Short mmCIF file of N, CA and C in Angstrom, two decimals:
data_model
loop_
_atom_site.label_atom_id
_atom_site.label_comp_id
_atom_site.label_asym_id
_atom_site.label_seq_id
_atom_site.Cartn_x
_atom_site.Cartn_y
_atom_site.Cartn_z
N MET A 11 22.89 2.66 40.76
CA MET A 11 22.73 3.27 42.06
C MET A 11 22.94 2.19 43.13
N SER A 12 23.74 2.50 44.14
CA SER A 12 24.02 1.52 45.19
C SER A 12 22.82 1.36 46.11
N ILE A 13 22.84 0.32 46.92
CA ILE A 13 21.76 0.09 47.88
C ILE A 13 21.71 1.24 48.88
N ILE A 14 22.87 1.73 49.31
CA ILE A 14 22.88 2.84 50.27
C ILE A 14 22.30 4.10 49.63
N ASP A 15 22.65 4.37 48.36
CA ASP A 15 22.07 5.53 47.66
C ASP A 15 20.55 5.40 47.58
N LYS A 16 20.05 4.20 47.28
CA LYS A 16 18.61 3.98 47.22
C LYS A 16 17.97 4.21 48.59
N ALA A 17 18.65 3.76 49.64
CA ALA A 17 18.13 3.95 51.00
C ALA A 17 18.07 5.42 51.35
N LEU A 18 19.10 6.18 50.99
CA LEU A 18 19.10 7.62 51.28
C LEU A 18 17.99 8.33 50.52
N GLU A 19 17.77 7.93 49.29
CA GLU A 19 16.69 8.52 48.50
C GLU A 19 15.33 8.17 49.11
N ALA A 20 15.15 6.92 49.50
CA ALA A 20 13.89 6.50 50.12
C ALA A 20 13.67 7.25 51.43
N ASN A 21 14.74 7.51 52.17
CA ASN A 21 14.60 8.22 53.43
C ASN A 21 14.11 9.65 53.25
N ARG A 22 14.53 10.29 52.16
CA ARG A 22 14.04 11.64 51.90
C ARG A 22 12.51 11.63 51.77
N ASN A 23 11.98 10.62 51.13
CA ASN A 23 10.52 10.49 51.02
C ASN A 23 9.89 10.15 52.36
N TYR A 24 10.52 9.27 53.10
CA TYR A 24 10.03 8.87 54.42
C TYR A 24 9.95 10.07 55.36
N ALA A 25 10.99 10.90 55.34
CA ALA A 25 11.07 12.04 56.25
C ALA A 25 9.95 13.05 56.01
N LYS A 26 9.42 13.11 54.78
CA LYS A 26 8.36 14.06 54.46
C LYS A 26 7.09 13.78 55.27
N SER A 27 6.84 12.51 55.61
CA SER A 27 5.62 12.18 56.36
C SER A 27 5.94 11.63 57.75
N TYR A 28 7.16 11.86 58.21
CA TYR A 28 7.59 11.36 59.52
C TYR A 28 6.83 12.06 60.64
N ASP A 29 6.39 11.30 61.60
CA ASP A 29 5.67 11.83 62.75
C ASP A 29 6.68 12.19 63.83
N PRO A 30 6.90 13.49 64.11
CA PRO A 30 7.91 13.89 65.10
C PRO A 30 7.62 13.39 66.51
N THR A 31 6.40 13.00 66.80
CA THR A 31 6.12 12.47 68.14
C THR A 31 6.82 11.13 68.35
N LEU A 32 7.23 10.49 67.27
CA LEU A 32 7.98 9.23 67.39
C LEU A 32 9.38 9.47 67.94
N GLY A 33 9.82 10.71 67.98
CA GLY A 33 11.14 11.05 68.49
C GLY A 33 11.19 11.17 70.01
N LYS A 34 10.04 10.96 70.67
CA LYS A 34 10.03 11.00 72.14
C LYS A 34 10.89 9.87 72.69
N ARG A 35 11.33 10.04 73.94
CA ARG A 35 12.13 9.01 74.59
C ARG A 35 11.37 7.68 74.58
N PRO A 36 12.04 6.60 74.19
CA PRO A 36 11.36 5.30 74.14
C PRO A 36 11.04 4.79 75.55
N ALA A 37 9.96 4.04 75.63
CA ALA A 37 9.56 3.41 76.89
C ALA A 37 9.09 1.99 76.60
N PRO A 38 10.01 1.15 76.09
CA PRO A 38 9.60 -0.21 75.72
C PRO A 38 9.23 -1.04 76.95
N LYS A 39 8.43 -2.06 76.72
CA LYS A 39 7.99 -2.93 77.81
C LYS A 39 8.79 -4.23 77.87
N ILE A 40 9.35 -4.64 76.73
CA ILE A 40 10.06 -5.91 76.65
C ILE A 40 11.35 -5.72 75.84
N ALA A 41 12.41 -6.36 76.30
CA ALA A 41 13.66 -6.38 75.53
C ALA A 41 13.71 -7.73 74.81
N VAL A 42 13.98 -7.70 73.53
CA VAL A 42 14.08 -8.92 72.74
C VAL A 42 15.49 -9.01 72.17
N VAL A 43 16.19 -10.06 72.58
CA VAL A 43 17.51 -10.35 72.01
C VAL A 43 17.28 -11.36 70.92
N THR A 44 17.61 -10.97 69.69
CA THR A 44 17.38 -11.88 68.58
C THR A 44 18.55 -11.82 67.61
N CYS A 45 18.53 -12.73 66.67
CA CYS A 45 19.60 -12.86 65.70
C CYS A 45 19.54 -11.73 64.67
N MET A 46 20.68 -11.49 64.04
CA MET A 46 20.76 -10.47 63.01
C MET A 46 20.14 -10.95 61.68
N ASP A 47 19.67 -12.18 61.64
CA ASP A 47 19.07 -12.77 60.44
C ASP A 47 17.88 -11.93 59.99
N PRO A 48 17.85 -11.50 58.72
CA PRO A 48 16.75 -10.64 58.26
C PRO A 48 15.38 -11.30 58.30
N ARG A 49 15.33 -12.62 58.40
CA ARG A 49 14.02 -13.29 58.50
C ARG A 49 13.33 -12.98 59.82
N LEU A 50 14.05 -12.36 60.75
CA LEU A 50 13.48 -12.01 62.05
C LEU A 50 13.22 -10.51 62.16
N SER A 51 13.14 -9.83 61.04
CA SER A 51 12.98 -8.37 61.05
C SER A 51 11.59 -7.90 61.42
N ASP A 52 10.58 -8.72 61.21
CA ASP A 52 9.21 -8.29 61.51
C ASP A 52 8.80 -8.70 62.93
N LEU A 53 9.53 -8.21 63.92
CA LEU A 53 9.21 -8.59 65.29
C LEU A 53 7.80 -8.17 65.73
N PRO A 54 7.31 -6.98 65.35
CA PRO A 54 5.93 -6.67 65.71
C PRO A 54 4.94 -7.71 65.17
N GLY A 55 5.17 -8.18 63.96
CA GLY A 55 4.29 -9.20 63.39
C GLY A 55 4.48 -10.56 64.05
N ILE A 56 5.72 -10.96 64.25
CA ILE A 56 6.03 -12.26 64.86
C ILE A 56 5.47 -12.33 66.28
N LEU A 57 5.63 -11.25 67.04
CA LEU A 57 5.26 -11.26 68.45
C LEU A 57 3.88 -10.66 68.73
N GLY A 58 3.29 -9.99 67.75
CA GLY A 58 1.98 -9.37 67.97
C GLY A 58 2.03 -8.21 68.94
N LEU A 59 3.16 -7.49 68.92
CA LEU A 59 3.34 -6.36 69.84
C LEU A 59 3.61 -5.09 69.03
N PRO A 60 3.19 -3.94 69.55
CA PRO A 60 3.52 -2.69 68.86
C PRO A 60 5.03 -2.47 68.84
N GLN A 61 5.52 -1.92 67.75
CA GLN A 61 6.95 -1.68 67.60
C GLN A 61 7.52 -0.88 68.77
N ALA A 62 6.77 0.09 69.26
CA ALA A 62 7.25 0.95 70.34
C ALA A 62 7.41 0.21 71.66
N ASP A 63 6.80 -0.97 71.79
CA ASP A 63 6.91 -1.75 73.03
C ASP A 63 8.12 -2.66 73.06
N ILE A 64 8.85 -2.76 71.94
CA ILE A 64 9.94 -3.73 71.83
C ILE A 64 11.29 -3.02 71.76
N ASP A 65 12.14 -3.31 72.73
CA ASP A 65 13.54 -2.86 72.68
C ASP A 65 14.31 -4.00 72.04
N VAL A 66 14.73 -3.81 70.80
CA VAL A 66 15.35 -4.87 70.02
C VAL A 66 16.87 -4.81 70.13
N ILE A 67 17.46 -5.94 70.50
CA ILE A 67 18.91 -6.09 70.56
C ILE A 67 19.26 -7.23 69.63
N ARG A 68 19.92 -6.88 68.53
CA ARG A 68 20.24 -7.90 67.52
C ARG A 68 21.71 -8.25 67.59
N THR A 69 21.97 -9.54 67.52
CA THR A 69 23.32 -10.05 67.60
C THR A 69 23.38 -11.39 66.89
N GLY A 70 24.53 -11.74 66.38
CA GLY A 70 24.66 -13.03 65.72
C GLY A 70 24.46 -14.16 66.71
N GLY A 71 23.65 -15.09 66.34
CA GLY A 71 23.54 -16.28 67.17
C GLY A 71 22.18 -16.61 67.74
N PRO A 72 21.51 -15.90 68.49
CA PRO A 72 21.81 -14.64 69.16
C PRO A 72 22.60 -14.88 70.45
N ALA A 73 23.82 -14.42 70.45
CA ALA A 73 24.72 -14.63 71.58
C ALA A 73 24.55 -13.52 72.61
N VAL A 74 24.45 -13.92 73.86
CA VAL A 74 24.42 -12.95 74.95
C VAL A 74 25.87 -12.69 75.34
N THR A 75 26.45 -11.69 74.69
CA THR A 75 27.83 -11.29 74.94
C THR A 75 27.86 -10.27 76.08
N GLU A 76 29.04 -9.83 76.46
CA GLU A 76 29.15 -8.77 77.47
C GLU A 76 28.45 -7.50 76.98
N ASP A 77 28.57 -7.20 75.69
CA ASP A 77 27.89 -6.02 75.14
C ASP A 77 26.38 -6.15 75.25
N VAL A 78 25.86 -7.32 74.91
CA VAL A 78 24.42 -7.55 74.99
C VAL A 78 23.95 -7.45 76.44
N LEU A 79 24.72 -8.01 77.37
CA LEU A 79 24.36 -7.90 78.79
C LEU A 79 24.29 -6.42 79.21
N GLY A 80 25.24 -5.63 78.75
CA GLY A 80 25.21 -4.20 79.05
C GLY A 80 23.96 -3.54 78.50
N GLU A 81 23.58 -3.89 77.29
CA GLU A 81 22.37 -3.33 76.69
C GLU A 81 21.12 -3.77 77.45
N LEU A 82 21.11 -5.01 77.93
CA LEU A 82 19.97 -5.49 78.71
C LEU A 82 19.87 -4.77 80.05
N VAL A 83 21.00 -4.50 80.67
CA VAL A 83 20.99 -3.75 81.93
C VAL A 83 20.39 -2.37 81.70
N VAL A 84 20.82 -1.68 80.65
CA VAL A 84 20.27 -0.36 80.33
C VAL A 84 18.78 -0.48 80.00
N SER A 85 18.41 -1.47 79.23
CA SER A 85 17.01 -1.66 78.87
C SER A 85 16.14 -1.83 80.11
N ASN A 86 16.62 -2.63 81.04
CA ASN A 86 15.87 -2.91 82.26
C ASN A 86 15.93 -1.76 83.26
N ARG A 87 17.13 -1.31 83.57
CA ARG A 87 17.31 -0.36 84.67
C ARG A 87 17.12 1.11 84.27
N VAL A 88 17.31 1.41 82.96
CA VAL A 88 17.16 2.80 82.52
C VAL A 88 15.85 3.00 81.75
N LEU A 89 15.59 2.13 80.79
CA LEU A 89 14.37 2.28 79.98
C LEU A 89 13.15 1.68 80.66
N GLY A 90 13.36 0.74 81.57
CA GLY A 90 12.24 0.20 82.33
C GLY A 90 11.58 -1.04 81.78
N THR A 91 12.24 -1.77 80.88
CA THR A 91 11.62 -3.00 80.40
C THR A 91 11.43 -3.95 81.57
N THR A 92 10.35 -4.72 81.50
CA THR A 92 10.00 -5.62 82.60
C THR A 92 10.09 -7.09 82.21
N GLU A 93 10.39 -7.36 80.95
CA GLU A 93 10.55 -8.74 80.50
C GLU A 93 11.67 -8.79 79.48
N ILE A 94 12.33 -9.96 79.40
CA ILE A 94 13.39 -10.19 78.42
C ILE A 94 13.06 -11.48 77.68
N LEU A 95 13.07 -11.40 76.37
CA LEU A 95 12.81 -12.57 75.53
C LEU A 95 14.04 -12.83 74.67
N LEU A 96 14.55 -14.05 74.73
CA LEU A 96 15.65 -14.46 73.86
C LEU A 96 15.04 -15.24 72.71
N LEU A 97 15.14 -14.68 71.51
CA LEU A 97 14.47 -15.24 70.35
C LEU A 97 15.50 -15.82 69.39
N ASN A 98 15.62 -17.14 69.42
CA ASN A 98 16.51 -17.87 68.53
C ASN A 98 15.68 -18.33 67.33
N HIS A 99 16.29 -19.02 66.39
CA HIS A 99 15.52 -19.49 65.24
C HIS A 99 16.16 -20.72 64.60
N THR A 100 15.35 -21.43 63.85
CA THR A 100 15.85 -22.57 63.09
C THR A 100 16.62 -22.06 61.89
N GLY A 101 17.48 -22.87 61.35
CA GLY A 101 18.21 -22.51 60.14
C GLY A 101 19.20 -21.39 60.31
N CYS A 102 19.70 -21.19 61.52
CA CYS A 102 20.65 -20.09 61.76
C CYS A 102 22.00 -20.40 61.13
N GLY A 103 22.57 -19.40 60.48
CA GLY A 103 23.88 -19.56 59.86
C GLY A 103 24.98 -19.86 60.85
N PHE A 104 24.78 -19.47 62.12
CA PHE A 104 25.80 -19.70 63.13
C PHE A 104 25.90 -21.17 63.53
N THR A 105 24.97 -22.01 63.03
CA THR A 105 25.04 -23.45 63.29
C THR A 105 25.82 -24.17 62.19
N THR A 106 26.24 -23.44 61.17
CA THR A 106 26.87 -24.08 60.01
C THR A 106 28.39 -24.11 60.06
N PHE A 107 28.97 -23.61 61.15
CA PHE A 107 30.43 -23.60 61.29
C PHE A 107 30.76 -23.63 62.78
N THR A 108 32.01 -23.91 63.07
CA THR A 108 32.50 -23.72 64.44
C THR A 108 33.39 -22.49 64.42
N ASP A 109 33.63 -21.93 65.58
CA ASP A 109 34.52 -20.77 65.66
C ASP A 109 35.89 -21.12 65.10
N ASP A 110 36.41 -22.32 65.44
CA ASP A 110 37.72 -22.75 64.96
C ASP A 110 37.75 -22.85 63.44
N GLU A 111 36.72 -23.44 62.86
CA GLU A 111 36.65 -23.56 61.39
C GLU A 111 36.65 -22.19 60.71
N LEU A 112 35.86 -21.28 61.22
CA LEU A 112 35.78 -19.97 60.59
C LEU A 112 37.07 -19.18 60.77
N ASN A 113 37.69 -19.28 61.94
CA ASN A 113 38.99 -18.63 62.14
C ASN A 113 40.01 -19.14 61.13
N LYS A 114 40.08 -20.44 60.93
CA LYS A 114 41.03 -21.02 59.98
C LYS A 114 40.71 -20.59 58.55
N LYS A 115 39.44 -20.62 58.19
CA LYS A 115 39.02 -20.24 56.84
C LYS A 115 39.37 -18.78 56.54
N LEU A 116 39.06 -17.89 57.49
CA LEU A 116 39.32 -16.47 57.28
C LEU A 116 40.82 -16.16 57.27
N SER A 117 41.57 -16.82 58.13
CA SER A 117 43.03 -16.63 58.14
C SER A 117 43.64 -17.05 56.81
N ALA A 118 43.16 -18.18 56.28
CA ALA A 118 43.68 -18.68 55.02
C ALA A 118 43.25 -17.80 53.85
N SER A 119 41.98 -17.40 53.82
CA SER A 119 41.48 -16.65 52.66
C SER A 119 41.99 -15.21 52.61
N THR A 120 42.30 -14.63 53.77
CA THR A 120 42.79 -13.26 53.78
C THR A 120 44.31 -13.18 53.85
N GLY A 121 44.94 -14.28 54.26
CA GLY A 121 46.39 -14.27 54.45
C GLY A 121 46.81 -13.55 55.72
N ASP A 122 45.86 -13.25 56.59
CA ASP A 122 46.16 -12.54 57.83
C ASP A 122 45.53 -13.28 59.01
N ALA A 123 46.36 -13.89 59.81
CA ALA A 123 45.87 -14.65 60.97
C ALA A 123 45.88 -13.81 62.25
N SER A 124 46.26 -12.53 62.14
CA SER A 124 46.42 -11.73 63.36
C SER A 124 45.15 -11.55 64.18
N PRO A 125 43.95 -11.50 63.58
CA PRO A 125 42.76 -11.37 64.45
C PRO A 125 42.40 -12.66 65.19
N ALA A 126 42.89 -13.80 64.71
CA ALA A 126 42.49 -15.09 65.30
C ALA A 126 43.14 -15.27 66.66
N PRO A 127 42.49 -15.94 67.58
CA PRO A 127 41.14 -16.48 67.42
C PRO A 127 40.07 -15.45 67.77
N MET A 128 39.12 -15.28 66.86
CA MET A 128 37.97 -14.43 67.13
C MET A 128 36.86 -15.32 67.68
N ARG A 129 36.02 -14.75 68.50
CA ARG A 129 34.89 -15.48 69.05
C ARG A 129 33.66 -15.10 68.23
N PHE A 130 33.07 -16.10 67.56
CA PHE A 130 31.89 -15.86 66.73
C PHE A 130 30.61 -16.36 67.39
N PHE A 131 30.74 -17.12 68.47
CA PHE A 131 29.60 -17.64 69.21
C PHE A 131 28.75 -18.60 68.39
N SER A 132 29.44 -19.43 67.59
CA SER A 132 28.73 -20.45 66.83
C SER A 132 28.17 -21.49 67.81
N TYR A 133 27.20 -22.24 67.33
CA TYR A 133 26.58 -23.29 68.16
C TYR A 133 25.93 -24.30 67.23
N LYS A 134 25.54 -25.44 67.76
CA LYS A 134 24.90 -26.47 66.94
C LYS A 134 23.42 -26.65 67.22
N ASP A 135 23.01 -26.52 68.47
CA ASP A 135 21.64 -26.82 68.88
C ASP A 135 20.94 -25.55 69.36
N PRO A 136 19.95 -25.05 68.61
CA PRO A 136 19.26 -23.81 69.01
C PRO A 136 18.62 -23.89 70.39
N GLU A 137 18.08 -25.04 70.75
CA GLU A 137 17.43 -25.17 72.04
C GLU A 137 18.45 -25.08 73.18
N GLN A 138 19.55 -25.79 73.05
CA GLN A 138 20.59 -25.74 74.07
C GLN A 138 21.20 -24.34 74.14
N ASN A 139 21.42 -23.73 72.99
CA ASN A 139 21.96 -22.36 72.95
C ASN A 139 21.03 -21.40 73.68
N THR A 140 19.74 -21.53 73.45
CA THR A 140 18.76 -20.66 74.10
C THR A 140 18.82 -20.84 75.61
N ARG A 141 18.89 -22.08 76.07
CA ARG A 141 18.98 -22.34 77.52
C ARG A 141 20.22 -21.67 78.11
N GLU A 142 21.35 -21.81 77.43
CA GLU A 142 22.59 -21.22 77.92
C GLU A 142 22.50 -19.69 77.98
N GLN A 143 21.87 -19.09 76.98
CA GLN A 143 21.73 -17.63 76.95
C GLN A 143 20.81 -17.15 78.07
N ILE A 144 19.74 -17.90 78.33
CA ILE A 144 18.84 -17.55 79.44
C ILE A 144 19.62 -17.55 80.75
N LYS A 145 20.43 -18.58 80.97
CA LYS A 145 21.21 -18.68 82.20
C LYS A 145 22.19 -17.51 82.34
N LYS A 146 22.81 -17.10 81.22
CA LYS A 146 23.72 -15.95 81.27
C LYS A 146 22.99 -14.68 81.71
N VAL A 147 21.83 -14.45 81.13
CA VAL A 147 21.06 -13.25 81.47
C VAL A 147 20.61 -13.32 82.93
N ARG A 148 20.04 -14.45 83.30
CA ARG A 148 19.50 -14.61 84.65
C ARG A 148 20.57 -14.47 85.72
N SER A 149 21.81 -14.81 85.40
CA SER A 149 22.88 -14.78 86.40
C SER A 149 23.50 -13.39 86.58
N HIS A 150 23.13 -12.43 85.72
CA HIS A 150 23.74 -11.11 85.85
C HIS A 150 23.14 -10.37 87.04
N PRO A 151 23.98 -9.88 87.95
CA PRO A 151 23.47 -9.26 89.18
C PRO A 151 22.74 -7.94 88.98
N TRP A 152 22.93 -7.27 87.86
CA TRP A 152 22.30 -5.97 87.65
C TRP A 152 20.98 -6.06 86.90
N ILE A 153 20.60 -7.24 86.47
CA ILE A 153 19.30 -7.40 85.84
C ILE A 153 18.34 -7.84 86.94
N SER A 154 17.32 -7.04 87.16
CA SER A 154 16.40 -7.26 88.26
C SER A 154 15.85 -8.69 88.25
N LYS A 155 15.82 -9.31 89.42
CA LYS A 155 15.31 -10.68 89.56
C LYS A 155 13.81 -10.75 89.29
N GLU A 156 13.13 -9.60 89.35
CA GLU A 156 11.69 -9.58 89.06
C GLU A 156 11.41 -9.65 87.56
N VAL A 157 12.43 -9.43 86.75
CA VAL A 157 12.26 -9.44 85.30
C VAL A 157 12.16 -10.88 84.80
N ALA A 158 11.10 -11.17 84.07
CA ALA A 158 10.97 -12.49 83.47
C ALA A 158 11.99 -12.62 82.34
N VAL A 159 12.69 -13.75 82.28
CA VAL A 159 13.65 -14.04 81.22
C VAL A 159 13.24 -15.38 80.62
N ARG A 160 12.80 -15.33 79.37
CA ARG A 160 12.32 -16.55 78.70
C ARG A 160 12.92 -16.64 77.31
N GLY A 161 12.88 -17.83 76.75
CA GLY A 161 13.44 -18.04 75.42
C GLY A 161 12.50 -18.79 74.52
N VAL A 162 12.57 -18.46 73.23
CA VAL A 162 11.76 -19.13 72.22
C VAL A 162 12.61 -19.39 70.99
N ILE A 163 12.13 -20.32 70.18
CA ILE A 163 12.74 -20.59 68.88
C ILE A 163 11.69 -20.34 67.81
N PHE A 164 12.04 -19.49 66.87
CA PHE A 164 11.17 -19.17 65.73
C PHE A 164 11.48 -20.17 64.62
N ASP A 165 10.46 -20.84 64.14
CA ASP A 165 10.63 -21.79 63.04
C ASP A 165 10.49 -21.02 61.72
N VAL A 166 11.60 -20.90 60.98
CA VAL A 166 11.59 -20.09 59.76
C VAL A 166 10.73 -20.71 58.66
N ASP A 167 10.39 -21.99 58.79
CA ASP A 167 9.55 -22.64 57.78
C ASP A 167 8.06 -22.46 58.04
N THR A 168 7.67 -22.33 59.32
CA THR A 168 6.24 -22.23 59.65
C THR A 168 5.84 -20.88 60.22
N GLY A 169 6.81 -20.10 60.73
CA GLY A 169 6.50 -18.83 61.37
C GLY A 169 6.05 -18.98 62.82
N LYS A 170 6.12 -20.19 63.35
CA LYS A 170 5.66 -20.44 64.72
C LYS A 170 6.79 -20.32 65.72
N LEU A 171 6.42 -19.89 66.93
CA LEU A 171 7.34 -19.83 68.05
C LEU A 171 7.14 -21.04 68.94
N ARG A 172 8.26 -21.55 69.48
CA ARG A 172 8.19 -22.65 70.44
C ARG A 172 9.02 -22.25 71.65
N GLU A 173 8.40 -22.27 72.84
CA GLU A 173 9.12 -21.87 74.04
C GLU A 173 10.12 -22.94 74.47
N VAL A 174 11.27 -22.48 74.93
CA VAL A 174 12.32 -23.36 75.44
C VAL A 174 12.27 -23.28 76.97
N LYS A 175 12.14 -24.41 77.59
CA LYS A 175 12.13 -24.46 79.06
C LYS A 175 13.53 -24.71 79.57
N VAL A 176 13.89 -24.01 80.65
CA VAL A 176 15.22 -24.19 81.25
C VAL A 176 15.17 -25.36 82.19
#
């Protein structure tokens, strides 16, 4: 049985006890931009916040791309979030390559260079990356200036957060 088949089967059981009140329109208090790394999946536990209070935006890196900026604008201006947290982490896979290296590797391994150059938003220093992402968010004219924008790094070895100052 494939992983997707197992997930569909598990969902049938989940749906039997699903609380339909959870289907109400979300009203999160904070938007969290974090990496797609599965070690960051327990955001309610990591942050000590109820799941319903967190508008989660997952992206590799975590890079604040044009798409992510659009999601943050909606989170702030439509859903009403009042804070934005950029949650980076140690041991990120995006620090293990450069965009140029990955473009070359994929072009060679697939025999198709037509997608290159793709932007993967690789980086080397999580702290510097977090600072740059904060500046991108803060500079967007449609994200309210009253919204706090802060960044942290999650240490995958200790489970601790460390705030990054701009």
